[in-house]
CSV table of C-alpha atoms in Angstrom, one decimal:
chain,number,residue,atom,x,y,z
A,1,UNK,CA,24.7,-47.8,-17.4
A,2,UNK,CA,23.9,-47.6,-13.4
A,3,UNK,CA,23.9,-51.1,-11.6
A,4,UNK,CA,21.2,-50.1,-8.8
A,5,UNK,CA,17.8,-50.0,-10.9
A,6,UNK,CA,14.1,-50.4,-10.2
A,7,UNK,CA,11.8,-51.8,-12.9
A,8,UNK,CA,8.3,-50.1,-13.0
A,9,UNK,CA,5.7,-52.1,-15.0
A,10,UNK,CA,3.3,-50.4,-16.8
A,11,UNK,CA,-0.5,-51.5,-16.6
A,12,UNK,CA,-2.4,-48.7,-17.8
A,13,UNK,CA,-2.0,-46.1,-14.9
A,14,UNK,CA,-2.3,-42.2,-15.5
A,15,UNK,CA,0.0,-42.1,-12.5
A,16,UNK,CA,2.9,-44.4,-14.3
A,17,UNK,CA,5.4,-42.0,-15.2
A,18,UNK,CA,5.0,-40.4,-11.8
A,19,UNK,CA,6.2,-43.5,-10.2
A,20,UNK,CA,9.6,-43.5,-12.6
A,21,UNK,CA,10.0,-39.7,-11.9
A,22,UNK,CA,9.9,-40.0,-7.6
A,23,UNK,CA,12.1,-43.1,-8.3
A,24,UNK,CA,14.9,-40.8,-9.8
A,25,UNK,CA,14.3,-37.4,-7.6
A,26,UNK,CA,15.7,-40.2,-5.2
A,27,UNK,CA,18.6,-40.5,-7.4
A,28,UNK,CA,18.2,-44.1,-8.3
A,29,UNK,CA,18.0,-44.9,-12.1
A,30,UNK,CA,14.3,-46.1,-12.8
A,31,UNK,CA,12.8,-47.6,-16.3
A,32,UNK,CA,9.0,-48.3,-17.5
A,33,UNK,CA,8.6,-51.6,-19.2
A,34,UNK,CA,4.7,-52.6,-20.7
A,35,UNK,CA,3.3,-55.3,-18.2
A,36,UNK,CA,3.9,-57.6,-20.5
A,37,UNK,CA,7.2,-57.7,-20.8
A,38,UNK,CA,9.2,-60.9,-20.9
A,39,UNK,CA,10.8,-62.3,-18.0
A,40,UNK,CA,14.2,-62.6,-20.3
A,41,UNK,CA,13.9,-58.9,-20.8
A,42,UNK,CA,13.5,-58.3,-17.0
A,43,UNK,CA,16.2,-60.3,-16.5
A,44,UNK,CA,18.7,-58.4,-18.6
A,45,UNK,CA,17.4,-55.1,-17.0
A,46,UNK,CA,18.7,-56.5,-13.8
A,47,UNK,CA,16.6,-54.6,-11.5
A,48,UNK,CA,16.8,-54.7,-7.6
A,49,UNK,CA,13.3,-54.1,-7.3
A,50,UNK,CA,10.3,-54.1,-9.5
A,51,UNK,CA,7.2,-51.8,-8.9
A,52,UNK,CA,3.7,-53.0,-10.3
A,53,UNK,CA,1.6,-50.0,-11.0
A,54,UNK,CA,-1.8,-49.1,-11.1
A,55,UNK,CA,-4.5,-49.5,-14.1
A,56,UNK,CA,-7.8,-49.1,-15.1
A,57,UNK,CA,-9.1,-52.8,-15.6
A,58,UNK,CA,-9.9,-55.3,-12.8
A,59,UNK,CA,-7.9,-58.4,-12.3
A,60,UNK,CA,-10.8,-60.6,-12.9
A,61,UNK,CA,-11.8,-59.2,-16.5
A,62,UNK,CA,-11.3,-61.0,-19.2
A,63,UNK,CA,-9.0,-59.0,-20.6
A,64,UNK,CA,-6.8,-58.2,-17.5
A,65,UNK,CA,-3.5,-57.4,-18.2
A,66,UNK,CA,-1.2,-59.9,-16.2
A,67,UNK,CA,2.4,-60.0,-16.0
A,68,UNK,CA,4.7,-62.9,-15.9
A,69,UNK,CA,4.3,-65.0,-12.9
A,70,UNK,CA,7.9,-65.5,-13.1
A,71,UNK,CA,9.1,-62.1,-11.3
A,72,UNK,CA,8.1,-63.5,-7.8
A,73,UNK,CA,10.8,-66.0,-8.2
A,74,UNK,CA,13.6,-63.7,-8.9
A,75,UNK,CA,14.4,-63.1,-4.8
A,76,UNK,CA,14.0,-59.6,-5.5
A,77,UNK,CA,11.3,-57.0,-3.8
A,78,UNK,CA,7.8,-56.3,-5.5
A,79,UNK,CA,6.1,-53.6,-4.6
A,80,UNK,CA,2.3,-53.6,-6.2
A,81,UNK,CA,0.3,-50.2,-6.0
A,82,UNK,CA,-3.8,-50.4,-6.6
A,83,UNK,CA,-4.1,-52.8,-9.6
A,84,UNK,CA,-0.3,-54.0,-8.8
A,85,UNK,CA,-1.3,-55.0,-5.1
A,86,UNK,CA,-4.7,-56.5,-6.5
A,87,UNK,CA,-2.6,-58.5,-8.8
A,88,UNK,CA,-0.2,-59.6,-6.6
A,89,UNK,CA,-3.1,-61.1,-4.6
A,90,UNK,CA,-4.6,-62.6,-7.3
A,91,UNK,CA,-1.2,-64.4,-8.2
A,92,UNK,CA,-1.1,-65.9,-4.9
A,93,UNK,CA,-4.4,-67.0,-5.0
A,94,UNK,CA,-6.9,-64.7,-2.9
A,95,UNK,CA,-9.9,-63.3,-4.3
A,96,UNK,CA,-10.2,-60.0,-5.5
A,97,UNK,CA,-13.7,-58.2,-6.0
A,98,UNK,CA,-15.7,-54.9,-6.3
A,99,UNK,CA,-15.5,-53.1,-3.3
A,100,UNK,CA,-18.9,-52.5,-1.7
A,101,UNK,CA,-18.0,-48.5,-1.3
A,102,UNK,CA,-15.5,-47.4,-4.0
A,103,UNK,CA,-12.6,-45.0,-2.6
A,104,UNK,CA,-11.5,-41.8,-4.7
A,105,UNK,CA,-9.6,-39.3,-3.1
A,106,UNK,CA,-7.8,-38.9,0.1
A,107,UNK,CA,-8.4,-41.2,2.8
A,108,UNK,CA,-6.7,-41.3,6.3
A,109,UNK,CA,-4.3,-43.9,6.4
A,110,UNK,CA,-3.5,-45.8,10.0
A,111,UNK,CA,0.0,-47.6,10.3
A,112,UNK,CA,0.3,-50.9,12.2
A,113,UNK,CA,3.5,-51.2,12.1
A,114,UNK,CA,5.8,-48.2,12.0
A,115,UNK,CA,9.0,-50.2,12.3
A,116,UNK,CA,8.5,-51.8,9.0
A,117,UNK,CA,11.2,-50.6,6.3
A,118,UNK,CA,8.6,-49.5,4.0
A,119,UNK,CA,6.7,-47.3,6.3
A,120,UNK,CA,9.5,-45.9,8.5
A,121,UNK,CA,9.5,-42.6,9.7
A,122,UNK,CA,5.7,-41.8,8.7
A,123,UNK,CA,3.2,-40.6,11.2
A,124,UNK,CA,0.8,-42.9,12.6
A,125,UNK,CA,-1.5,-41.5,11.1
A,126,UNK,CA,-1.5,-39.5,7.3
A,127,UNK,CA,-3.4,-38.6,4.4
A,128,UNK,CA,-3.4,-41.0,1.3
A,129,UNK,CA,-4.8,-40.9,-2.4
A,130,UNK,CA,-7.3,-43.5,-3.4
A,131,UNK,CA,-8.4,-44.2,-6.4
A,132,UNK,CA,-10.1,-47.8,-7.0
A,133,UNK,CA,-13.3,-49.9,-6.8
A,134,UNK,CA,-12.1,-53.3,-6.3
A,135,UNK,CA,-10.6,-55.0,-3.2
A,136,UNK,CA,-8.1,-57.9,-1.7
A,137,UNK,CA,-10.9,-59.6,0.4
A,138,UNK,CA,-8.1,-61.6,2.3
A,139,UNK,CA,-4.7,-61.8,3.2
A,140,UNK,CA,-2.6,-64.0,0.8
A,141,UNK,CA,-0.5,-66.7,2.8
A,142,UNK,CA,2.4,-65.6,4.9
A,143,UNK,CA,1.4,-61.7,4.3
A,144,UNK,CA,0.2,-59.5,7.3
A,145,UNK,CA,-1.1,-56.0,7.2
A,146,UNK,CA,0.9,-53.1,8.1
A,147,UNK,CA,-1.5,-50.1,7.5
A,148,UNK,CA,-5.2,-49.6,7.4
A,149,UNK,CA,-8.0,-47.1,6.5
A,150,UNK,CA,-11.8,-47.2,7.7
A,151,UNK,CA,-12.6,-48.8,4.1
A,152,UNK,CA,-9.7,-50.7,3.4
A,153,UNK,CA,-8.5,-53.5,6.2
A,154,UNK,CA,-5.9,-54.4,4.1
A,155,UNK,CA,-4.6,-51.2,2.7
A,156,UNK,CA,-0.7,-52.1,3.0
A,157,UNK,CA,0.4,-55.5,3.1
A,158,UNK,CA,3.6,-57.1,3.5
A,159,UNK,CA,5.3,-60.4,2.8
A,160,UNK,CA,8.6,-59.7,5.3
A,161,UNK,CA,10.3,-62.7,4.2
A,162,UNK,CA,10.1,-62.4,0.2
A,163,UNK,CA,10.1,-58.6,0.8
A,164,UNK,CA,6.5,-58.4,-1.4
A,165,UNK,CA,4.9,-55.3,-0.6
A,166,UNK,CA,1.5,-54.0,-1.7
A,167,UNK,CA,-0.6,-50.7,-1.1
A,168,UNK,CA,-3.7,-50.0,-1.9
A,169,UNK,CA,-3.3,-46.2,-2.1
A,170,UNK,CA,-0.8,-44.2,-4.5
A,171,UNK,CA,2.1,-42.7,-3.0
A,172,UNK,CA,3.5,-41.3,-6.0
A,173,UNK,CA,1.1,-38.9,-6.4
A,174,UNK,CA,1.4,-35.4,-4.5
A,175,UNK,CA,-2.1,-35.7,-2.7
A,176,UNK,CA,-0.5,-38.7,-0.4
A,177,UNK,CA,1.4,-36.9,2.4
A,178,UNK,CA,5.0,-38.3,3.0
A,179,UNK,CA,4.6,-40.4,-0.3
A,180,UNK,CA,8.1,-39.7,-1.4
A,181,UNK,CA,9.0,-41.0,1.8
A,182,UNK,CA,7.2,-44.3,1.0
A,183,UNK,CA,8.9,-44.8,-2.4
A,184,UNK,CA,12.5,-44.0,-1.1
A,185,UNK,CA,11.8,-46.5,1.6
A,186,UNK,CA,11.1,-49.1,-1.3
A,187,UNK,CA,14.2,-48.0,-2.8
A,188,UNK,CA,16.6,-47.4,-0.4
A,189,UNK,CA,15.4,-49.6,2.9
A,190,UNK,CA,13.9,-52.4,1.0
A,191,UNK,CA,15.4,-52.9,-2.2
A,192,UNK,CA,19.1,-51.7,-0.7
A,193,UNK,CA,19.7,-49.1,-3.9
A,194,UNK,CA,22.3,-46.6,-3.6
A,195,UNK,CA,22.0,-42.9,-4.8
A,196,UNK,CA,24.0,-43.4,-8.0
A,197,UNK,CA,22.0,-41.6,-10.5
A,198,UNK,CA,23.3,-38.0,-10.9
A,199,UNK,CA,23.1,-35.0,-13.6
A,200,UNK,CA,27.2,-35.0,-13.6
A,201,UNK,CA,27.6,-38.9,-14.0
A,202,UNK,CA,24.9,-38.9,-17.2
A,203,UNK,CA,26.9,-35.9,-18.8
A,204,UNK,CA,30.1,-38.0,-18.4
A,205,UNK,CA,28.3,-41.2,-19.9
A,206,UNK,CA,26.3,-39.5,-22.3
A,207,UNK,CA,29.5,-38.2,-23.8
A,208,UNK,CA,31.6,-41.4,-23.7
A,209,UNK,CA,28.7,-43.2,-25.0
A,210,UNK,CA,28.2,-40.6,-28.1
A,211,UNK,CA,32.1,-40.2,-28.9
A,212,UNK,CA,32.1,-44.1,-29.3
A,213,UNK,CA,29.1,-44.4,-31.3
A,214,UNK,CA,30.1,-42.0,-33.9
A,215,UNK,CA,33.7,-42.1,-33.7
A,216,UNK,CA,34.9,-39.5,-36.3
A,217,UNK,CA,31.8,-39.2,-38.5
A,218,UNK,CA,29.6,-36.7,-39.1
A,219,UNK,CA,26.2,-36.0,-37.0
A,220,UNK,CA,23.5,-33.9,-38.0
A,221,UNK,CA,21.0,-32.1,-35.4
A,222,UNK,CA,17.8,-30.5,-36.0
A,223,UNK,CA,17.9,-27.5,-33.5
A,224,UNK,CA,14.8,-25.8,-32.6
A,225,UNK,CA,16.2,-23.4,-29.7
A,226,UNK,CA,14.0,-25.0,-27.0
A,227,UNK,CA,15.5,-27.1,-24.3
A,228,UNK,CA,15.3,-30.5,-25.8
A,229,UNK,CA,17.2,-30.0,-28.6
A,230,UNK,CA,19.7,-27.4,-27.2
A,231,UNK,CA,20.8,-30.1,-24.4
A,232,UNK,CA,21.3,-32.7,-27.4
A,233,UNK,CA,23.2,-30.6,-29.5
A,234,UNK,CA,25.4,-29.4,-26.5
A,235,UNK,CA,26.1,-32.9,-25.4
A,236,UNK,CA,26.8,-34.4,-29.1
A,237,UNK,CA,29.4,-31.3,-29.4
A,238,UNK,CA,31.0,-32.2,-26.6
A,239,UNK,CA,31.8,-35.6,-27.7
A,240,UNK,CA,32.7,-35.0,-31.3
A,241,UNK,CA,33.2,-31.3,-31.6
A,242,UNK,CA,33.6,-30.2,-35.4
A,243,UNK,CA,31.8,-33.4,-36.4
A,244,UNK,CA,28.5,-32.0,-35.6
A,245,UNK,CA,26.5,-29.5,-37.5
A,246,UNK,CA,23.4,-28.3,-36.3
A,247,UNK,CA,20.3,-26.9,-38.6
A,248,UNK,CA,18.2,-24.4,-37.5
A,249,UNK,CA,15.0,-23.2,-39.8
A,250,UNK,CA,13.5,-20.3,-39.1
A,251,UNK,CA,9.7,-20.9,-40.6
A,252,UNK,CA,8.2,-17.5,-39.9
A,253,UNK,CA,6.5,-18.9,-36.9
A,254,UNK,CA,8.4,-18.7,-34.0
A,255,UNK,CA,8.5,-16.0,-31.4
A,256,UNK,CA,10.3,-12.6,-31.4
A,257,UNK,CA,13.9,-12.4,-32.6
A,258,UNK,CA,13.8,-16.2,-31.9
A,259,UNK,CA,16.5,-16.7,-34.4
A,260,UNK,CA,18.8,-13.9,-33.3
A,261,UNK,CA,18.8,-15.6,-29.9
A,262,UNK,CA,19.6,-19.2,-31.6
A,263,UNK,CA,22.3,-17.8,-33.6
A,264,UNK,CA,24.0,-16.0,-30.6
A,265,UNK,CA,23.7,-18.6,-27.9
A,266,UNK,CA,24.8,-21.6,-30.6
A,267,UNK,CA,27.1,-20.1,-33.3
A,268,UNK,CA,29.3,-17.3,-30.7
A,269,UNK,CA,28.9,-18.7,-27.8
A,270,UNK,CA,28.9,-22.4,-28.1
A,271,UNK,CA,30.8,-22.3,-31.3
A,272,UNK,CA,29.1,-24.9,-33.1
A,273,UNK,CA,28.5,-25.4,-36.7
A,274,UNK,CA,25.5,-23.9,-37.3
A,275,UNK,CA,23.3,-23.7,-40.8
A,276,UNK,CA,20.3,-20.9,-40.1
A,277,UNK,CA,17.8,-21.3,-42.9
A,278,UNK,CA,15.1,-19.0,-43.4
A,279,UNK,CA,12.3,-20.7,-45.0
A,280,UNK,CA,9.8,-18.0,-43.6
A,281,UNK,CA,8.0,-17.1,-47.1
A,282,UNK,CA,8.1,-20.7,-48.3
A,283,UNK,CA,6.1,-21.5,-44.9
A,284,UNK,CA,4.0,-18.6,-45.3
A,285,UNK,CA,3.1,-19.4,-49.0
A,286,UNK,CA,2.3,-22.9,-48.0
A,287,UNK,CA,0.0,-22.0,-45.4
A,288,UNK,CA,-2.0,-19.3,-47.4
A,289,UNK,CA,-5.9,-19.8,-47.2
A,290,UNK,CA,-5.3,-22.8,-44.6
A,291,UNK,CA,-7.4,-22.2,-41.6
A,292,UNK,CA,-8.1,-26.2,-40.5
A,293,UNK,CA,-5.7,-26.8,-37.5
A,294,UNK,CA,-4.8,-30.3,-38.5
A,295,UNK,CA,-4.1,-29.1,-41.7
A,296,UNK,CA,-1.7,-26.5,-40.4
A,297,UNK,CA,0.2,-29.0,-38.7
A,298,UNK,CA,0.7,-31.7,-41.3
A,299,UNK,CA,1.9,-28.9,-43.9
A,300,UNK,CA,4.3,-27.3,-41.5
A,301,UNK,CA,5.4,-30.7,-40.8
A,302,UNK,CA,6.0,-32.1,-44.2
A,303,UNK,CA,7.9,-28.6,-45.3
A,304,UNK,CA,10.1,-28.6,-42.6
A,305,UNK,CA,11.1,-32.5,-43.8
A,306,UNK,CA,11.5,-31.3,-46.7
A,307,UNK,CA,13.5,-27.8,-46.3
A,308,UNK,CA,15.9,-30.3,-43.4
A,309,UNK,CA,16.5,-33.0,-45.6
A,310,UNK,CA,17.4,-30.6,-48.8
A,311,UNK,CA,20.2,-28.5,-46.4
A,312,UNK,CA,21.3,-32.0,-44.7
A,313,UNK,CA,21.8,-33.4,-48.1
A,314,UNK,CA,24.8,-30.5,-48.8
A,315,UNK,CA,26.5,-31.7,-45.8
A,316,UNK,CA,28.9,-34.1,-46.9
A,317,UNK,CA,29.7,-37.6,-45.5
A,318,UNK,CA,26.9,-37.3,-42.6
A,319,UNK,CA,26.0,-40.4,-41.0
A,320,UNK,CA,24.0,-39.1,-38.1
A,321,UNK,CA,20.8,-37.7,-36.7
A,322,UNK,CA,21.1,-36.3,-33.3
A,323,UNK,CA,17.6,-35.8,-32.2
A,324,UNK,CA,16.1,-34.6,-28.6
A,325,UNK,CA,13.7,-37.8,-27.9
A,326,UNK,CA,12.7,-37.7,-24.1
A,327,UNK,CA,11.8,-40.8,-22.2
A,328,UNK,CA,8.2,-39.6,-22.1
A,329,UNK,CA,8.0,-40.3,-25.8
A,330,UNK,CA,9.8,-44.0,-25.8
A,331,UNK,CA,7.4,-44.7,-23.1
A,332,UNK,CA,4.6,-43.5,-24.9
A,333,UNK,CA,5.4,-45.9,-28.2
A,334,UNK,CA,5.6,-48.9,-26.1
A,335,UNK,CA,3.5,-48.5,-23.2
A,336,UNK,CA,0.3,-50.6,-22.0
A,337,UNK,CA,-2.1,-49.1,-24.2
A,338,UNK,CA,0.5,-48.2,-27.3
A,339,UNK,CA,0.7,-45.1,-29.1
A,340,UNK,CA,-2.3,-43.0,-27.7
A,341,UNK,CA,-5.2,-42.2,-29.8
A,342,UNK,CA,-4.4,-38.8,-32.1
A,343,UNK,CA,-5.5,-35.5,-31.0
A,344,UNK,CA,-3.4,-33.9,-33.0
A,345,UNK,CA,0.0,-35.0,-34.7
A,346,UNK,CA,3.0,-33.8,-33.4
A,347,UNK,CA,5.1,-32.1,-35.2
A,348,UNK,CA,8.8,-33.0,-34.7
A,349,UNK,CA,11.7,-34.8,-36.9
A,350,UNK,CA,10.5,-38.0,-36.2
A,351,UNK,CA,10.3,-39.2,-39.5
A,352,UNK,CA,13.6,-38.1,-40.9
A,353,UNK,CA,16.0,-41.2,-40.3
A,354,UNK,CA,13.3,-43.2,-42.4
A,355,UNK,CA,13.5,-40.4,-44.6
A,356,UNK,CA,17.2,-40.0,-45.0
A,357,UNK,CA,18.9,-43.1,-44.3
A,358,UNK,CA,20.8,-41.8,-41.2
A,359,UNK,CA,21.4,-43.9,-38.2
A,360,UNK,CA,19.8,-42.1,-34.7
A,361,UNK,CA,21.5,-40.8,-31.9
A,362,UNK,CA,19.3,-39.9,-29.0
A,363,UNK,CA,21.4,-39.1,-26.2
A,364,UNK,CA,18.1,-37.9,-24.0
A,365,UNK,CA,15.9,-40.8,-24.8
A,366,UNK,CA,16.2,-41.7,-20.7
A,367,UNK,CA,15.4,-38.7,-19.6
A,368,UNK,CA,12.0,-36.9,-18.3
A,369,UNK,CA,11.9,-33.1,-19.0
A,370,UNK,CA,12.8,-32.0,-15.6
A,371,UNK,CA,15.8,-34.3,-15.4
A,372,UNK,CA,16.9,-32.2,-19.0
A,373,UNK,CA,16.8,-28.8,-17.7
A,374,UNK,CA,19.2,-30.2,-15.3
A,375,UNK,CA,21.4,-31.2,-17.7
A,376,UNK,CA,21.0,-28.0,-19.3
A,377,UNK,CA,21.6,-25.9,-16.5
A,378,UNK,CA,24.8,-28.3,-15.5
A,379,UNK,CA,25.9,-27.5,-19.3
A,380,UNK,CA,25.8,-24.1,-18.8
A,381,UNK,CA,22.5,-23.5,-20.9
A,382,UNK,CA,21.2,-19.7,-20.2
A,383,UNK,CA,18.0,-20.2,-17.9
A,384,UNK,CA,15.9,-18.6,-20.7
A,385,UNK,CA,16.5,-22.2,-23.0
A,386,UNK,CA,16.6,-24.7,-19.8
A,387,UNK,CA,13.6,-23.1,-18.0
A,388,UNK,CA,11.8,-22.3,-21.2
A,389,UNK,CA,8.2,-23.2,-21.3
A,390,UNK,CA,7.3,-25.8,-23.5
A,391,UNK,CA,6.6,-24.1,-27.2
A,392,UNK,CA,4.5,-26.3,-29.8
A,393,UNK,CA,6.4,-27.6,-32.9
A,394,UNK,CA,4.2,-25.7,-35.3
A,395,UNK,CA,4.9,-22.8,-33.4
A,396,UNK,CA,2.4,-19.6,-33.2
A,397,UNK,CA,0.9,-21.2,-36.3
A,398,UNK,CA,-1.7,-23.1,-33.9
A,399,UNK,CA,-2.0,-19.8,-31.9
A,400,UNK,CA,-3.1,-17.8,-34.9
A,401,UNK,CA,-6.6,-19.3,-35.0
A,402,UNK,CA,-7.8,-18.8,-38.5
A,403,UNK,CA,-6.1,-17.7,-41.5
A,404,UNK,CA,-1.9,-17.0,-41.4
A,405,UNK,CA,-1.0,-13.7,-42.7
A,406,UNK,CA,2.3,-11.9,-41.9
A,407,UNK,CA,0.2,-9.4,-40.8
A,408,UNK,CA,-1.7,-11.1,-38.1
A,409,UNK,CA,1.5,-13.1,-37.5
A,410,UNK,CA,3.4,-10.0,-36.8
A,411,UNK,CA,0.6,-9.1,-34.2
A,412,UNK,CA,0.6,-11.8,-32.5
A,413,UNK,CA,4.9,-12.1,-32.2
A,414,UNK,CA,4.1,-8.7,-30.3
A,415,UNK,CA,1.5,-9.9,-28.1
A,416,UNK,CA,3.6,-13.0,-27.1
A,417,UNK,CA,6.4,-11.3,-26.3
A,418,UNK,CA,4.3,-8.5,-24.2
A,419,UNK,CA,2.8,-11.9,-22.3
A,420,UNK,CA,6.2,-13.7,-21.3
A,421,UNK,CA,7.5,-10.2,-20.6
A,422,UNK,CA,5.3,-9.4,-17.7
A,423,UNK,CA,5.0,-12.9,-16.8
A,424,UNK,CA,8.4,-13.2,-15.8
A,425,UNK,CA,8.4,-9.6,-14.2
A,426,UNK,CA,5.9,-11.2,-11.8
A,427,UNK,CA,8.4,-14.0,-10.8
A,428,UNK,CA,5.9,-16.4,-12.5
A,429,UNK,CA,7.3,-18.0,-15.5
A,430,UNK,CA,9.3,-20.8,-13.7
A,431,UNK,CA,5.8,-21.6,-11.7
A,432,UNK,CA,4.0,-22.0,-14.8
A,433,UNK,CA,3.7,-24.7,-17.6
A,434,UNK,CA,2.8,-22.3,-19.8
A,435,UNK,CA,1.9,-19.2,-20.5
A,436,UNK,CA,0.7,-17.5,-23.8
A,437,UNK,CA,-1.2,-15.5,-26.0
A,438,UNK,CA,-4.0,-16.4,-28.8
A,439,UNK,CA,-4.7,-14.1,-31.8
A,440,UNK,CA,-8.4,-14.9,-32.4
A,441,UNK,CA,-10.1,-14.5,-35.9
A,442,UNK,CA,-12.8,-12.0,-33.9
A,443,UNK,CA,-13.3,-8.5,-34.3
A,444,UNK,CA,-14.8,-6.1,-31.9
A,445,UNK,CA,-15.6,-2.6,-31.4
A,446,UNK,CA,-13.3,-0.5,-29.6
A,447,UNK,CA,-12.9,3.3,-28.4
A,448,UNK,CA,-9.5,4.7,-28.5
A,449,UNK,CA,-9.1,8.1,-27.6
A,450,UNK,CA,-11.8,9.7,-29.9
A,451,UNK,CA,-11.8,6.8,-32.4
A,452,UNK,CA,-13.7,3.9,-33.0
A,453,UNK,CA,-12.1,0.9,-33.3
A,454,UNK,CA,-12.6,-2.5,-35.0
A,455,UNK,CA,-9.7,-4.6,-34.4
A,456,UNK,CA,-8.6,-8.3,-33.2
A,457,UNK,CA,-9.4,-10.1,-29.8
A,458,UNK,CA,-6.4,-12.2,-28.2
A,459,UNK,CA,-7.2,-14.8,-25.7
A,460,UNK,CA,-4.5,-15.0,-22.6
A,461,UNK,CA,-4.0,-18.5,-21.6
A,462,UNK,CA,-1.5,-19.7,-18.5
A,463,UNK,CA,-2.0,-23.2,-17.4
A,464,UNK,CA,-0.1,-25.6,-14.9
A,465,UNK,CA,0.7,-28.8,-15.4
A,466,UNK,CA,3.0,-32.1,-14.5
A,467,UNK,CA,3.3,-33.6,-18.2
A,468,UNK,CA,1.1,-32.1,-20.1
A,469,UNK,CA,-1.2,-34.7,-20.3
A,470,UNK,CA,-3.9,-32.8,-17.7
A,471,UNK,CA,-3.5,-29.4,-17.0
A,472,UNK,CA,-5.6,-26.6,-14.9
A,473,UNK,CA,-5.7,-22.7,-15.6
A,474,UNK,CA,-3.7,-20.4,-13.2
A,475,UNK,CA,-5.2,-18.2,-11.0
A,476,UNK,CA,-2.9,-15.0,-12.5
A,477,UNK,CA,-3.4,-12.1,-9.9
A,478,UNK,CA,-5.5,-9.3,-11.0
A,479,UNK,CA,-2.7,-6.8,-10.9
A,480,UNK,CA,-0.9,-9.1,-13.6
A,481,UNK,CA,-3.8,-9.6,-16.0
A,482,UNK,CA,-4.5,-5.8,-16.3
A,483,UNK,CA,-0.9,-4.8,-16.9
A,484,UNK,CA,-0.9,-7.6,-19.4
A,485,UNK,CA,-4.1,-6.5,-20.7
A,486,UNK,CA,-3.1,-2.6,-21.0
A,487,UNK,CA,-0.2,-3.2,-22.7
A,488,UNK,CA,-1.5,-5.3,-25.5
A,489,UNK,CA,-4.4,-2.9,-26.7
A,490,UNK,CA,-2.0,0.4,-26.2
A,491,UNK,CA,1.5,-1.1,-27.7
A,492,UNK,CA,0.2,-3.9,-29.9
A,493,UNK,CA,-1.5,-2.2,-33.3
A,494,UNK,CA,-4.9,-4.2,-34.3
A,495,UNK,CA,-5.5,-5.2,-30.8
A,496,UNK,CA,-8.6,-3.7,-28.7
A,497,UNK,CA,-10.1,-6.7,-26.6
A,498,UNK,CA,-8.4,-9.1,-24.3
A,499,UNK,CA,-9.9,-12.3,-22.9
A,500,UNK,CA,-8.9,-15.1,-20.1
A,501,UNK,CA,-9.1,-18.8,-21.0
A,502,UNK,CA,-10.1,-20.9,-17.8
A,503,UNK,CA,-10.7,-23.7,-19.6
A,504,UNK,CA,-9.1,-26.8,-18.0
A,505,UNK,CA,-7.4,-29.9,-19.5
A,506,UNK,CA,-9.6,-32.0,-19.8
A,507,UNK,CA,-12.3,-31.4,-21.3
A,508,UNK,CA,-10.0,-28.4,-23.2
A,509,UNK,CA,-6.7,-28.8,-24.6
A,510,UNK,CA,-3.7,-26.6,-23.9
A,511,UNK,CA,-3.2,-25.1,-27.2
A,512,UNK,CA,-6.5,-24.0,-29.0
A,513,UNK,CA,-5.6,-25.8,-32.2
């Protein structure tokens, strides 16, 4: 797709995706392969440089992840970060050992070679982020030290003839000052990559690829109204026009007026063939009396597939299913650790192709979330969709704690609408990863006017995150909290108490179920 590419080999670091994202922010295409990718696969990718990520292991562990040594014979630059540095040293025959003093957190980096292409333009003393318990004990042959910290005399090293570099710190995290500049220096100064990864280029390429793949055949797309499925639908529609049919399933667990917004946007504005199915009564009946979170998710996921499959079978000659799979989903399936241990099941249409025997089209599978938002903006999608906060597949079912009834859902929908309205009014919506209301199965005594009430409690939740893997609660201004609380209690019948959730992830999760 693009000639200038950087390959990231994943050794299990929690920051691996950040490395690829930082490269793309400099308009150069990058992909992540597992550490044990074959040299044939690496050569086929034709990278102009390779980055070795960090990782939780030590190179001297019995089960240490080791990549093929052949990458160092490809005559292209290699950058090792943290574990990647130790691995590089290990490959070149020098000892790596436990550090007498571990380094976690910020450290002051002193640059010894300011004209080096990797560290060009970086101030002589800068703050970097450390996270290591091992250290390289001596310089490999033909390497030299280009930066140090108080506890790491070999903090940044280089073999300038081979264009091999290694860093003990993490340039990809925001805590490292000038970290983006260091990555950009490697990509542009060392690897000589051109900035060819552009939104407009991707749109043209994706439309052309879809058109060539599908030809004059029929495509079905599961449309949720979120940014991923919306961008997927518009790209496919641009490529094949009326040969696309989108199916929108209203499960009764969506936000207030969600169905109306989807119909207005895609059917009336974009003129996309859209089948909007009201299956709310079916889902509510299946969920009656169910309170266990995982049971809710499985019921919703299975019923969605059943409804979708039934409607899709009514579309003659359909041969493809389009879906908005993103790059983090792809990475997760082939990562260093493999699929993560199940904390909760995810509701998506991943099982549909196997059930329906359709060929899969995933035009967004090389993109991160922020890139999808940029694509959507370039395609003219409304900001309400482009910059929509993540919304769980099971919808309000997992924010309605306990039994789901039509009455409790109605309360939650009104509460959710008020929370989002006030967050937007305060200018905070696009600064926050997720903000929402949770209806608790807890009633408390209150007084409204001269009457005693016994109504539900709502919990407010607002968190910031980069990718949803970790999150911290948002310090919402007191006046915003006060306005939301007053409106919820005064305007939503059935609520008389509001609390604010100040739990980070970990130890909590973003959603309550």
